[in-house]
Short mmCIF file of C-alpha atoms in Angstrom, two decimals:
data_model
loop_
_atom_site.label_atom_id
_atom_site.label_comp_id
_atom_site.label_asym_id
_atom_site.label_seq_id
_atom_site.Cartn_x
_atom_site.Cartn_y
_atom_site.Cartn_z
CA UNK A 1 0.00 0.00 0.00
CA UNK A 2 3.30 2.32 1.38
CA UNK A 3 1.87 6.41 1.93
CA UNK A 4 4.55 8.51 -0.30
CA UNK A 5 2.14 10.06 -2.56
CA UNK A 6 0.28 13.21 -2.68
CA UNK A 7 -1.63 15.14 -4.84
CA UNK A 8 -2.40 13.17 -7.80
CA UNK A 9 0.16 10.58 -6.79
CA UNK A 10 3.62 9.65 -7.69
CA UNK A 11 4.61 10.36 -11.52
CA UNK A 12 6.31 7.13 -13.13
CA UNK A 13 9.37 8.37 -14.52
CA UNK A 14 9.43 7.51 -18.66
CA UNK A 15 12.35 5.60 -20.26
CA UNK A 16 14.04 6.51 -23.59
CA UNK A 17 11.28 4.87 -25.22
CA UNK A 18 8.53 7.65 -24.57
CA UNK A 19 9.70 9.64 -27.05
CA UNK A 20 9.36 6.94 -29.78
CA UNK A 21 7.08 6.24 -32.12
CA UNK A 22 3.81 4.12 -31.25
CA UNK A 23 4.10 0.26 -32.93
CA UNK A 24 0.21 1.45 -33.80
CA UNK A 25 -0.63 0.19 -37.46
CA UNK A 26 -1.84 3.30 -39.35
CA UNK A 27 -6.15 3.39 -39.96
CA UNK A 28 -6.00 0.20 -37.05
CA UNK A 29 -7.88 0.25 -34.21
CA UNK A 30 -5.27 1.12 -31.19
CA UNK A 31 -5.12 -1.29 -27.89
CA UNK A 32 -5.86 1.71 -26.27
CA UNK A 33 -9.39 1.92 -27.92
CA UNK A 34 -9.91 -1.17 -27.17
CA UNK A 35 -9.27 -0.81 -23.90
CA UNK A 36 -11.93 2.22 -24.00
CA UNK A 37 -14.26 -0.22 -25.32
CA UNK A 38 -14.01 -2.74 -22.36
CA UNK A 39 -14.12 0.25 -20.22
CA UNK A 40 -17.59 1.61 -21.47
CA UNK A 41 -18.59 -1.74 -21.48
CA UNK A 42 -18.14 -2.33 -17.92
CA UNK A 43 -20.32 0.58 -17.07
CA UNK A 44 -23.03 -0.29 -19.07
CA UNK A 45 -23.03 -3.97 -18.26
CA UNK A 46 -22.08 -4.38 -14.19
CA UNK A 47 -22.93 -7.80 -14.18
CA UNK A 48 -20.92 -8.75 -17.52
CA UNK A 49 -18.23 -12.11 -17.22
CA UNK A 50 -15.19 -10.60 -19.55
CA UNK A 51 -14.37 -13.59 -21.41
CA UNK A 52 -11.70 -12.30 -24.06
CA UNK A 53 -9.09 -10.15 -22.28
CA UNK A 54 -5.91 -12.34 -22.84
CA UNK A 55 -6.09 -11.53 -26.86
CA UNK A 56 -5.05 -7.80 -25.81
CA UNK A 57 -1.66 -8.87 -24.70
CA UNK A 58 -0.45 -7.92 -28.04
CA UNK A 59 2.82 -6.10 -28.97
CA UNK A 60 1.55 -3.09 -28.35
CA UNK A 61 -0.01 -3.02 -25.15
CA UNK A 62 3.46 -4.87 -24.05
CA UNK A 63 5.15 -1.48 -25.62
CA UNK A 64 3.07 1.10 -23.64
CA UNK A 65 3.49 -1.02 -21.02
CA UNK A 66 7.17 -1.27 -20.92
CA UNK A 67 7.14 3.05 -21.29
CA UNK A 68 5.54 3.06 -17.75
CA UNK A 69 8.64 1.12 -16.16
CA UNK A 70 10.78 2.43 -13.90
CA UNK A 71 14.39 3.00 -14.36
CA UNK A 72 16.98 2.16 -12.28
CA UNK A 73 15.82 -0.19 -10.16
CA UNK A 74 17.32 -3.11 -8.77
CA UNK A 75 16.93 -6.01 -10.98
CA UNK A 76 15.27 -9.37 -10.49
CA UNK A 77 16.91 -12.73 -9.72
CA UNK A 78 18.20 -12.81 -13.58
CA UNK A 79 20.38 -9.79 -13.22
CA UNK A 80 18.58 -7.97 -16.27
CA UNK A 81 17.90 -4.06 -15.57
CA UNK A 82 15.21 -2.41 -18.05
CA UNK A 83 18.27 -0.48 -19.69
CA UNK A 84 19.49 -4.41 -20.51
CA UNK A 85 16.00 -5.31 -21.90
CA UNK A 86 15.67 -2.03 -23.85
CA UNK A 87 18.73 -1.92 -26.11
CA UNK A 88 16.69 -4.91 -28.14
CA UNK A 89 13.32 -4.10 -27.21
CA UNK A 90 11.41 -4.77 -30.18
CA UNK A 91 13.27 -8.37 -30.46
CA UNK A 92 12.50 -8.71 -26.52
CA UNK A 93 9.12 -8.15 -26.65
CA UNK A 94 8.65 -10.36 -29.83
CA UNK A 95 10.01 -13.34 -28.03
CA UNK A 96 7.91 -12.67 -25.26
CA UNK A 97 4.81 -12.18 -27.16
CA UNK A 98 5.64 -15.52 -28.73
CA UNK A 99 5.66 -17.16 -25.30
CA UNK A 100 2.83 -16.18 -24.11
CA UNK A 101 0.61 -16.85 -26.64
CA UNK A 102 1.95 -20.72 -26.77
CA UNK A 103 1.26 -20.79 -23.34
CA UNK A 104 5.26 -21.12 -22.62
CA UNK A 105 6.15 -18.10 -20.75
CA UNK A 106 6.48 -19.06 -17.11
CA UNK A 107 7.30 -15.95 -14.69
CA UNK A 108 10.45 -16.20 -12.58
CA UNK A 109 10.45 -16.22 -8.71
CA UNK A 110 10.77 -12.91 -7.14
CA UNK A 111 13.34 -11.60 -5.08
CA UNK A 112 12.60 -11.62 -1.37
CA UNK A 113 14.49 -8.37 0.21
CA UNK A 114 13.55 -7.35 3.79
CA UNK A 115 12.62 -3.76 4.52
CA UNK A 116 13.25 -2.79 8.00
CA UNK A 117 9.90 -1.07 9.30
CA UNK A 118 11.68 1.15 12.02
CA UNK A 119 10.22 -0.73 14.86
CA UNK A 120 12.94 -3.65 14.74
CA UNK A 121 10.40 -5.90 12.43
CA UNK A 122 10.88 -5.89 8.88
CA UNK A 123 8.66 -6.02 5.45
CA UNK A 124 8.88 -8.78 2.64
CA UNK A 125 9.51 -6.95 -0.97
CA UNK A 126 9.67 -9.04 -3.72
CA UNK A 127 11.68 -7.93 -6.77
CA UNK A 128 10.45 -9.07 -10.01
CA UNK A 129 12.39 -9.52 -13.25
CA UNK A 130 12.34 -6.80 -15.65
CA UNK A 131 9.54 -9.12 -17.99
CA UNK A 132 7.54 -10.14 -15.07
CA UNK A 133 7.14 -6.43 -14.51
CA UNK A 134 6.20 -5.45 -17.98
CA UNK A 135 4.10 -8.43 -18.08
CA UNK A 136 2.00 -7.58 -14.68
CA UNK A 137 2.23 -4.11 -16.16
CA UNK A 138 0.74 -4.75 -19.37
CA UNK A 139 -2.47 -7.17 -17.41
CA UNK A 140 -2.86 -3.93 -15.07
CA UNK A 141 -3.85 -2.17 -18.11
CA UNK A 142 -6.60 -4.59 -18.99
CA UNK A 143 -7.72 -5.50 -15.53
CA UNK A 144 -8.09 -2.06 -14.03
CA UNK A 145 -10.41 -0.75 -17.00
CA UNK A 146 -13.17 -3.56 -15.57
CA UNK A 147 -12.33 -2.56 -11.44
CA UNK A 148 -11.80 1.12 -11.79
CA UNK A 149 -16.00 0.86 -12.57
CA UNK A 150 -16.76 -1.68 -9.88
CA UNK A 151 -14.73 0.28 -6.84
CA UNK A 152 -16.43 2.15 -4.46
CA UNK A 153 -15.42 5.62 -4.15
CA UNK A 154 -14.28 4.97 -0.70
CA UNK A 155 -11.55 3.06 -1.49
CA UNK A 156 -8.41 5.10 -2.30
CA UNK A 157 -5.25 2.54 -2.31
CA UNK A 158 -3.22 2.49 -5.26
CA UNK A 159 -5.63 3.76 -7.81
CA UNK A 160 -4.67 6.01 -10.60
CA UNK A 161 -5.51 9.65 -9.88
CA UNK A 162 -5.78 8.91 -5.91
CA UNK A 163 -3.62 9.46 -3.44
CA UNK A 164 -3.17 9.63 0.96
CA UNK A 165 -4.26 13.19 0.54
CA UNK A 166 -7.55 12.63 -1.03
CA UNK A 167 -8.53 9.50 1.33
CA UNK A 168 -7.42 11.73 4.55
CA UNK A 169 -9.21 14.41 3.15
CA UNK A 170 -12.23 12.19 2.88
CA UNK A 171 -12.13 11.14 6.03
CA UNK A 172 -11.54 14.17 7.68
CA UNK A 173 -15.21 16.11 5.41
CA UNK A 174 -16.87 12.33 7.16
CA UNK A 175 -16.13 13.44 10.39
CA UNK A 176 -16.46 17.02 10.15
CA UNK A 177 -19.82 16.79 8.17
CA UNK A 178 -21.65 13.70 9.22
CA UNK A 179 -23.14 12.28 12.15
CA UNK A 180 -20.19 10.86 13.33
CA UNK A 181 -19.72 9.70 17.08
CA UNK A 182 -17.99 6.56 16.98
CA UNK A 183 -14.56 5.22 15.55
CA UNK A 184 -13.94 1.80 14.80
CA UNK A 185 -10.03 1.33 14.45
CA UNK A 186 -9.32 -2.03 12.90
CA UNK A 187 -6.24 -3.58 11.76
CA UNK A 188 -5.68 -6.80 9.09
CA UNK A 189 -2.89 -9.11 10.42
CA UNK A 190 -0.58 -9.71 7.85
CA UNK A 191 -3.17 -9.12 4.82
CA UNK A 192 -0.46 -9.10 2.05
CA UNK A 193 1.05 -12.69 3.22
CA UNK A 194 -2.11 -14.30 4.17
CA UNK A 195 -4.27 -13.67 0.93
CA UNK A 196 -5.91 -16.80 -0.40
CA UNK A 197 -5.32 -17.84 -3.53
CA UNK A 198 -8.09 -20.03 -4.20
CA UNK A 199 -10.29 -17.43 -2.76
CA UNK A 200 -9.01 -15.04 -4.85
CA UNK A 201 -9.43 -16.88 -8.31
CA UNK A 202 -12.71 -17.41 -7.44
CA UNK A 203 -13.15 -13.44 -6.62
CA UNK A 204 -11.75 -12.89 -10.08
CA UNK A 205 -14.09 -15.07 -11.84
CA UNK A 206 -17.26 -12.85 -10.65
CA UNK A 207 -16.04 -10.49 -13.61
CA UNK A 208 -13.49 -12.24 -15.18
CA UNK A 209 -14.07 -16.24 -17.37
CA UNK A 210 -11.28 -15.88 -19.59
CA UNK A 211 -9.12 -18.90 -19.04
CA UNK A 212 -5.84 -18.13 -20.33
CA UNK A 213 -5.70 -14.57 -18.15
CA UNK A 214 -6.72 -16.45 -14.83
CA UNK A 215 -3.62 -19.33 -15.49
CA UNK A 216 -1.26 -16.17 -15.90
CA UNK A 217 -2.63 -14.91 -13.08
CA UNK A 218 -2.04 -17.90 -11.00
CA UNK A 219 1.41 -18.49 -12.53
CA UNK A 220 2.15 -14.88 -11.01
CA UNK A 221 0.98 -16.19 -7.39
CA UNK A 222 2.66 -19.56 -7.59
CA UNK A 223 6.02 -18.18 -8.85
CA UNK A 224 7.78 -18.41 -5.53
CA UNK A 225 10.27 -16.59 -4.28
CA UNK A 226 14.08 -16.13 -4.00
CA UNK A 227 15.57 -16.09 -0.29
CA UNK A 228 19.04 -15.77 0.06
CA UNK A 229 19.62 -17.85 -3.23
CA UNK A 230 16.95 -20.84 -2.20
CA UNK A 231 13.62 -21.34 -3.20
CA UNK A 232 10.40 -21.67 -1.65
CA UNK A 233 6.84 -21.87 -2.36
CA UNK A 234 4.45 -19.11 -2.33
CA UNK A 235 0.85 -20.95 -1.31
CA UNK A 236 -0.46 -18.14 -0.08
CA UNK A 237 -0.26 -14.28 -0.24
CA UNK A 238 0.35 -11.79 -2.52
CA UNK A 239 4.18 -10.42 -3.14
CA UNK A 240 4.79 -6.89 -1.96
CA UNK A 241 6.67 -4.59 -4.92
CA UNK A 242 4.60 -5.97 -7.92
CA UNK A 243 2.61 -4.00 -9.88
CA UNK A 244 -0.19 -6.80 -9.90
CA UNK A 245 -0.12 -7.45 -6.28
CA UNK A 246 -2.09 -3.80 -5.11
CA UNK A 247 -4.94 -4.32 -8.05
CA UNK A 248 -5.51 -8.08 -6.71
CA UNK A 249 -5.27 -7.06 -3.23
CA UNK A 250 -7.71 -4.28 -4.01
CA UNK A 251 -10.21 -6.94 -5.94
CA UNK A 252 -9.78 -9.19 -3.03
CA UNK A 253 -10.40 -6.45 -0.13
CA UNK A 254 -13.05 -4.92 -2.62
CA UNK A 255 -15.65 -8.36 -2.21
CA UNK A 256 -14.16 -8.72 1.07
CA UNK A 257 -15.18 -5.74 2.88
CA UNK A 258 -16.42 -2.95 0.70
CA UNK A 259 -19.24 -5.04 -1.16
CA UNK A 260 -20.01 -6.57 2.34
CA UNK A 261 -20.04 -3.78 4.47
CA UNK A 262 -22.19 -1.66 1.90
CA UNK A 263 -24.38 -3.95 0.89
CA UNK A 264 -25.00 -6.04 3.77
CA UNK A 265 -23.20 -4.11 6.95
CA UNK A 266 -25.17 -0.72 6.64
CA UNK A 267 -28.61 -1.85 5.48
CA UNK A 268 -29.20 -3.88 8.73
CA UNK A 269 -27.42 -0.92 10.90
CA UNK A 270 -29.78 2.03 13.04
CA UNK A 271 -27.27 4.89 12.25
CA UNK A 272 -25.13 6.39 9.62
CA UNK A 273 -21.84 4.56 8.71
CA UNK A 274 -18.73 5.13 6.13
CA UNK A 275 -16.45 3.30 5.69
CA UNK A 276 -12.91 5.06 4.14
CA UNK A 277 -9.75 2.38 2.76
CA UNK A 278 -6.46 3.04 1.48
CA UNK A 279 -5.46 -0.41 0.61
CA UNK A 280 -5.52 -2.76 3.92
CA UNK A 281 -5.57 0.23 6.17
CA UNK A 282 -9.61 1.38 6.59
CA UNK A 283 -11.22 3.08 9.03
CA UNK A 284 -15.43 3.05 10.25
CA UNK A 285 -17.18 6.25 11.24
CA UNK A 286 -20.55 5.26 13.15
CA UNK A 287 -23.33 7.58 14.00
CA UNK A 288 -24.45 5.11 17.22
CA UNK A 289 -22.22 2.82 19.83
CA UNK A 290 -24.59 0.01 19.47
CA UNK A 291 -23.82 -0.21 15.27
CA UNK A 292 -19.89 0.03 15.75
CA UNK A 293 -19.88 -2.61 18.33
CA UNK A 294 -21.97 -4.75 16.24
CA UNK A 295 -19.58 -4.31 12.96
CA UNK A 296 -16.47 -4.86 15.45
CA UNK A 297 -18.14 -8.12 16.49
CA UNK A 298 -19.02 -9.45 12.98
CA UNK A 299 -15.93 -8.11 11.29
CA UNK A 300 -13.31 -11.02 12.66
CA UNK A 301 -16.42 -13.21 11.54
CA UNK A 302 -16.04 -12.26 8.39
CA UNK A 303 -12.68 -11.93 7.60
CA UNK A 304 -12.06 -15.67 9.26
CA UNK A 305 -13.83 -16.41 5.83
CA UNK A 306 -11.48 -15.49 3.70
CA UNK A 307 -8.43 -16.54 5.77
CA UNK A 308 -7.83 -13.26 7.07
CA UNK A 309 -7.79 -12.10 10.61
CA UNK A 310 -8.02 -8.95 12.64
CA UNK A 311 -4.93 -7.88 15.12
CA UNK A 312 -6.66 -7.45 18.45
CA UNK A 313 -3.91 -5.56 19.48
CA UNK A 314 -4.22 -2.76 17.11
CA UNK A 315 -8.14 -2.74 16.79
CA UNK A 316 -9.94 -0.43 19.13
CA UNK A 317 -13.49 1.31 19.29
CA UNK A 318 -13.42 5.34 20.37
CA UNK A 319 -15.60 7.99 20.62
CA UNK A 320 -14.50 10.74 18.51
CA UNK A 321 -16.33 13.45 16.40
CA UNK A 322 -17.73 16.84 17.26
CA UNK A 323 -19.40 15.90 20.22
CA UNK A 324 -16.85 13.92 21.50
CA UNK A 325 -15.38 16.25 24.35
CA UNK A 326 -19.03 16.69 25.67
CA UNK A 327 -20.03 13.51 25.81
CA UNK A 328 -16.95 12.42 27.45
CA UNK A 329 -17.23 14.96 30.15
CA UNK A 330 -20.94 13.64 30.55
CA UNK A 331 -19.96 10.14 30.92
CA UNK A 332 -16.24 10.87 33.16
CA UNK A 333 -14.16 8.98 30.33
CA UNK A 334 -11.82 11.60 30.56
CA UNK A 335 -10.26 13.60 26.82
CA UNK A 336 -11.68 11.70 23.77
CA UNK A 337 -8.57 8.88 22.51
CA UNK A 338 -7.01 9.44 19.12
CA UNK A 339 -6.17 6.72 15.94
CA UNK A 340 -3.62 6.49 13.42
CA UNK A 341 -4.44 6.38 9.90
CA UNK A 342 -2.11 6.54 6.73
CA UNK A 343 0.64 8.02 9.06
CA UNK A 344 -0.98 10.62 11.18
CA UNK A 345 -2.47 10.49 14.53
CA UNK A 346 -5.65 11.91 14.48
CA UNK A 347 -7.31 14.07 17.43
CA UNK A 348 -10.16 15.91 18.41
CA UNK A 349 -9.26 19.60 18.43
CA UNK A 350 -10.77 23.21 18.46
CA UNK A 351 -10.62 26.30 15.69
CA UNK A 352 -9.48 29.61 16.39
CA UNK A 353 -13.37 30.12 16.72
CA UNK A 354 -13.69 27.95 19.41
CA UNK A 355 -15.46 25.54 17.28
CA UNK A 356 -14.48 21.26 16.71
CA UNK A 357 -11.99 20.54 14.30
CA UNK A 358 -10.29 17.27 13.52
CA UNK A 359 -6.74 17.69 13.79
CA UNK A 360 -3.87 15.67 12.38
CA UNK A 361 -0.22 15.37 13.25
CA UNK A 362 2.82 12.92 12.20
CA UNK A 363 2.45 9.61 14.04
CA UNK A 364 4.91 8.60 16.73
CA UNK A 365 5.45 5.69 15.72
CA UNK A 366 5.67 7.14 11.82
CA UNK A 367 8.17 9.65 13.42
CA UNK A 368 10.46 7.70 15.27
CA UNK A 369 10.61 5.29 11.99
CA UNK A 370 11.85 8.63 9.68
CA UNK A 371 14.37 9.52 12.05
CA UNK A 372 15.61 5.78 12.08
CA UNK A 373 15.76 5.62 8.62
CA UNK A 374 17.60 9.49 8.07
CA UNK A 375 20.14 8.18 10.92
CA UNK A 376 20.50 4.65 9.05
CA UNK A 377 21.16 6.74 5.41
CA UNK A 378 23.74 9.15 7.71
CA UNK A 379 25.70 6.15 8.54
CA UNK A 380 26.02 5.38 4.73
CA UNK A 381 27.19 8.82 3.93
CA UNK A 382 30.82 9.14 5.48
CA UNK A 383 32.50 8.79 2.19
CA UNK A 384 30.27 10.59 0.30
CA UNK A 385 31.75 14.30 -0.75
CA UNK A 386 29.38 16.84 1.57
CA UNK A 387 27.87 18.87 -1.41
CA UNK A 388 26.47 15.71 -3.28
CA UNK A 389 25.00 14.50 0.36
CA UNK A 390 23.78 17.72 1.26
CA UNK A 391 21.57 17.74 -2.15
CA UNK A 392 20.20 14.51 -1.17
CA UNK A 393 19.07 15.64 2.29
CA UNK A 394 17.20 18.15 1.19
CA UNK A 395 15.40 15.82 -1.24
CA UNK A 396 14.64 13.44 1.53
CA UNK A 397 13.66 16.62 3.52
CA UNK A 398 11.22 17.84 0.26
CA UNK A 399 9.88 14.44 0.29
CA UNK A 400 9.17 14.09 4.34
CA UNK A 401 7.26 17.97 3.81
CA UNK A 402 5.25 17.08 0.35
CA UNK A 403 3.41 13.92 2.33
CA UNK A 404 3.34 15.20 5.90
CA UNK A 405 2.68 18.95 5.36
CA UNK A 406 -0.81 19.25 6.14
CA UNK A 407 -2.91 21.80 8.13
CA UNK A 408 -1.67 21.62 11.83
CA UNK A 409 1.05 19.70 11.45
CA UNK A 410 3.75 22.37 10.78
CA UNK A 411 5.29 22.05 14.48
CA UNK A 412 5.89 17.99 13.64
CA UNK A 413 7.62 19.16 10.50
CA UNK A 414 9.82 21.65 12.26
CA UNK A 415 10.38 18.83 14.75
CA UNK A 416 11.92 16.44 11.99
CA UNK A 417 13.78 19.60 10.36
CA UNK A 418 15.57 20.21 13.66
CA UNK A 419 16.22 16.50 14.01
CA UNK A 420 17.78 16.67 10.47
CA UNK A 421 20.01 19.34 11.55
CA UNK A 422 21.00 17.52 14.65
CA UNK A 423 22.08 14.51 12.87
CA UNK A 424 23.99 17.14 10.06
CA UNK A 425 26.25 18.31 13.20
CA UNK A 426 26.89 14.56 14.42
CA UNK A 427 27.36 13.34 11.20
CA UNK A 428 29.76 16.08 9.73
CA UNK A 429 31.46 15.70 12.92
CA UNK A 430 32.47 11.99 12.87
CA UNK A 431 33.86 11.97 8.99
CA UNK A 432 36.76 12.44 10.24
CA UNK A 433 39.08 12.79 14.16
CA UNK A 434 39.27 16.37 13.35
CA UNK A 435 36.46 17.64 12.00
CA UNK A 436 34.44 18.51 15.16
CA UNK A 437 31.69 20.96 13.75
CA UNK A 438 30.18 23.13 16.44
CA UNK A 439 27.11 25.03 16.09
CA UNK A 440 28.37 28.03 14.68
CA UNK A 441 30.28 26.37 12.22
CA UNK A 442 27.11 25.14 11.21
CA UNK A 443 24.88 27.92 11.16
CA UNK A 444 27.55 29.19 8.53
CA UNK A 445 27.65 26.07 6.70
CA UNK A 446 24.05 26.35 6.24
CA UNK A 447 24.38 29.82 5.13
CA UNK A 448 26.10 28.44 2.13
CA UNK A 449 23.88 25.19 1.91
CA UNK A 450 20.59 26.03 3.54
CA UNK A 451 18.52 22.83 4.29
CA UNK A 452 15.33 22.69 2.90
CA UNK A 453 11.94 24.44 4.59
CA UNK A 454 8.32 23.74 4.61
CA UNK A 455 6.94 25.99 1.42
CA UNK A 456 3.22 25.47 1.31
CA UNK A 457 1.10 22.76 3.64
CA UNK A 458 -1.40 20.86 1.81
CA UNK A 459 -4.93 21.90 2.70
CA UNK A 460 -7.11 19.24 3.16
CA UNK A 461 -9.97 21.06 4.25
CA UNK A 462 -10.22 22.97 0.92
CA UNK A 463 -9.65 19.34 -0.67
CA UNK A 464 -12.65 18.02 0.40
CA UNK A 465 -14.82 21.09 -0.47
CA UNK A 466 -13.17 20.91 -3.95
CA UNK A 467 -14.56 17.09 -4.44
CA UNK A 468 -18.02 17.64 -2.73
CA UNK A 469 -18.15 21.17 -4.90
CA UNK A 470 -17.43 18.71 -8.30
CA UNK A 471 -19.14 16.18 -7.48
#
């Protein structure tokens, strides 16, 4: 899922290849009508069974697929980097094509690297080969045309044109809005690794029959992966890194819980309900007490079918909303408790008019994990000449404001600046036995190299009217 986007969401930088000329026949229909075609018929049919989708793999849905790869990325267990694969990419792609229209082309296990978290666990990524990825690419481009109809608005995770932002943003016009009293704060244990794959094939079928594109599919999931040069079997789960593993999680999560919760949850609750999900991560507004404790209590019930479960430990039910500092005095519960979502704690605050307003702020836990991770990169930086490091600092800096620079979080952002320059001092001051750098050697230094500010918070408030104003 992974919140580093904002806005519209992260731009996919283009290879050399952008600039080339489409492998469209002149006066032919394009894939990319085609893929129009299955689009409008999705909308028009909801019910439909696509039964015809692996005849769009052709070489030219492989070629605008390959334009959307990354570059410069560590390569898969073959050693081949998309540069490699590009310098005969019309011969490459051929080849491919061939294969997997005999029904040859078998993907190759993924790389299993471990990601540490910040918190002293870690997170399986798997790193595909550079035709797995155009491959998983390429059936992205078909399958999304059928979900991107069938999603709820509600759901926000790794969707084109949607980003943290918007699903914060939503959140935050729910509670502000809405008869909102209640949170329900639920957590997924292990979703990614614990995804069923028979459960999902089976999800798949309720829009998809074509056989060839559900045996790729389940080549993808049974591909295995790579750990420290042996492999194992992958009988469950979905692989973190993939470009096919967010859509199917999405499908999976969609029948799971969306489709469930709005179709049978909130017909048979008293009160108002919404339900808001970035990728695993969702969180349940409730107008009464009564409906969020029955939803907690059926939730487990209902994830248990589909081999999920829900972390105890990190699901909780709170009263929160505008009323939530009067009714807590009424009752003697004390301030009203706060919940994390998509990397910010979220609390119940006042305006400058005295009136409610939902607040937001970096996550400690979120926090502590960013200042593990710029102390980690520090450490890796001794050799590295101080102009080149400084310019990457202030990217990482740029990056840390662009996501977490939102209304009334500037203080948290000021916190993590000063940490930055904290670390600068310690860091500068251990390349070498004499090169102690004091603070006034450093306030000069950053005359000369300033370290990047905050420019412009991100205002979610004016977000949400923006949507509800368009919509």
């Amino acid at each position: 899922m992974k919140p580093g986007n904002a806005g519209e969401g992260k731009a996919v930088r283009p290879t050399r290849v952008q600039d080339a000329e489409s492998p469209t026949l002149r006066g032919g229909s394009t894939v990319l009508d085609r893929l129009e075609r299955i689009t409008e018929r999705a909308k028009t049919h909801p019910e439909e069974v696509f039964n015809n989708l692996f005849s769009l793999l052709n070489y030219e849905l492989l070629w605008y697929a390959f334009r959307r790869l990354k570059r410069g990325k560590v390569p898969g267990v073959d050693g081949v980097a998309v540069e490699d694969y590009e310098e005969d990419l019309e011969g490459n792609l051929r080849g491919l094509l061939d294969r997997l229209h005999r029904g040859s082309y078998r993907p190759n296990p993924s790389l299993r690297k471990n990601i540490p978290k910040g918190n002293g666990k870690t997170r399986p990524l798997g790193i595909a080969c550079v035709e797995d990825k155009l491959v998983q690419r390429a059936m992205v481009m078909v399958l999304e045309r059928i979900y991107e109809v069938d999603f709820y608005d509600f759901s926000y995770g790794f969707r084109p044109q949607r980003s943290c932002h918007q699903a914060l943003s939503a959140l935050g016009q729910s509670i502000a809005t809405e008869k909102v009293n209640w949170i329900s704060d639920a957590d997924i244990e292990g979703f990614f690794d614990n995804v069923c794959h028979e459960s999902l094939l089976e999800l798949l079928q309720v829009r998809i029959s074509d056989p060839k594109l559900l045996a790729l599919i389940k080549r993808f999931l049974k591909a295995g992966v790579m750990i420290e040069g042996k492999l194992e079997a992958t009988d469950e789960g979905v692989p973190q890194g993939s470009s096919l593993s967010p859509l199917l999680a999405n499908v999976y999560l969609h029948h799971v819980l969306d489709v469930w919760f709005e179709r049978e949850m909130k017909p048979r609750l008293q009160g108002q309900a919404t339900l808001i999900r970035y990728a695993d991560d969702f969180i349940c507004c409730f107008e009464l007490e009564s409906d969020a404790r029955r939803y907690q209590a059926v939730l487990p019930k209902r994830l248990a079918r589909y081999s999920l479960s829900v972390a105890q430990e990190k699901t909780k039910l709170l009263r929160f909303g505008r009323f939530a500092q009067r009714d807590s005095k009424r009752w003697g519960e004390g301030p009203p408790g706060t919940f994390d979502f998509l990397g910010f704690t979220h609390y119940c605050g006042r305006s400058r008019a005295g009136k409610f307003k939902l607040k937001r702020k970096t996550s400690g836990k979120k926090y502590r994990q960013k200042v593990v991770e710029l102390r980690r990169w520090f450490k890796s930086q001794l050799d590295v000449p101080i102009g080149e490091m400084w310019q990457t600092l202030n990217a990482k800096l740029r990056g840390h404001y662009q996501y977490y620079g939102i209304n009334d979080n500037w203080p948290m952002l000021m916190a993590y600046r000063n940490k930055a320059r904290v670390l600068v001092k310690r860091h500068l001051s251990r390349r070498s036995q004499s090169s102690y750098v004091n603070w006034t050697h450093l306030a000069r230094l950053c005359e000369r190299h300033p370290l990047s500010n905050p420019r412009q918070l991100t205002d979610l408030i004016a977000m949400s009217r923006a949507s509800v104003s368009a919509v």
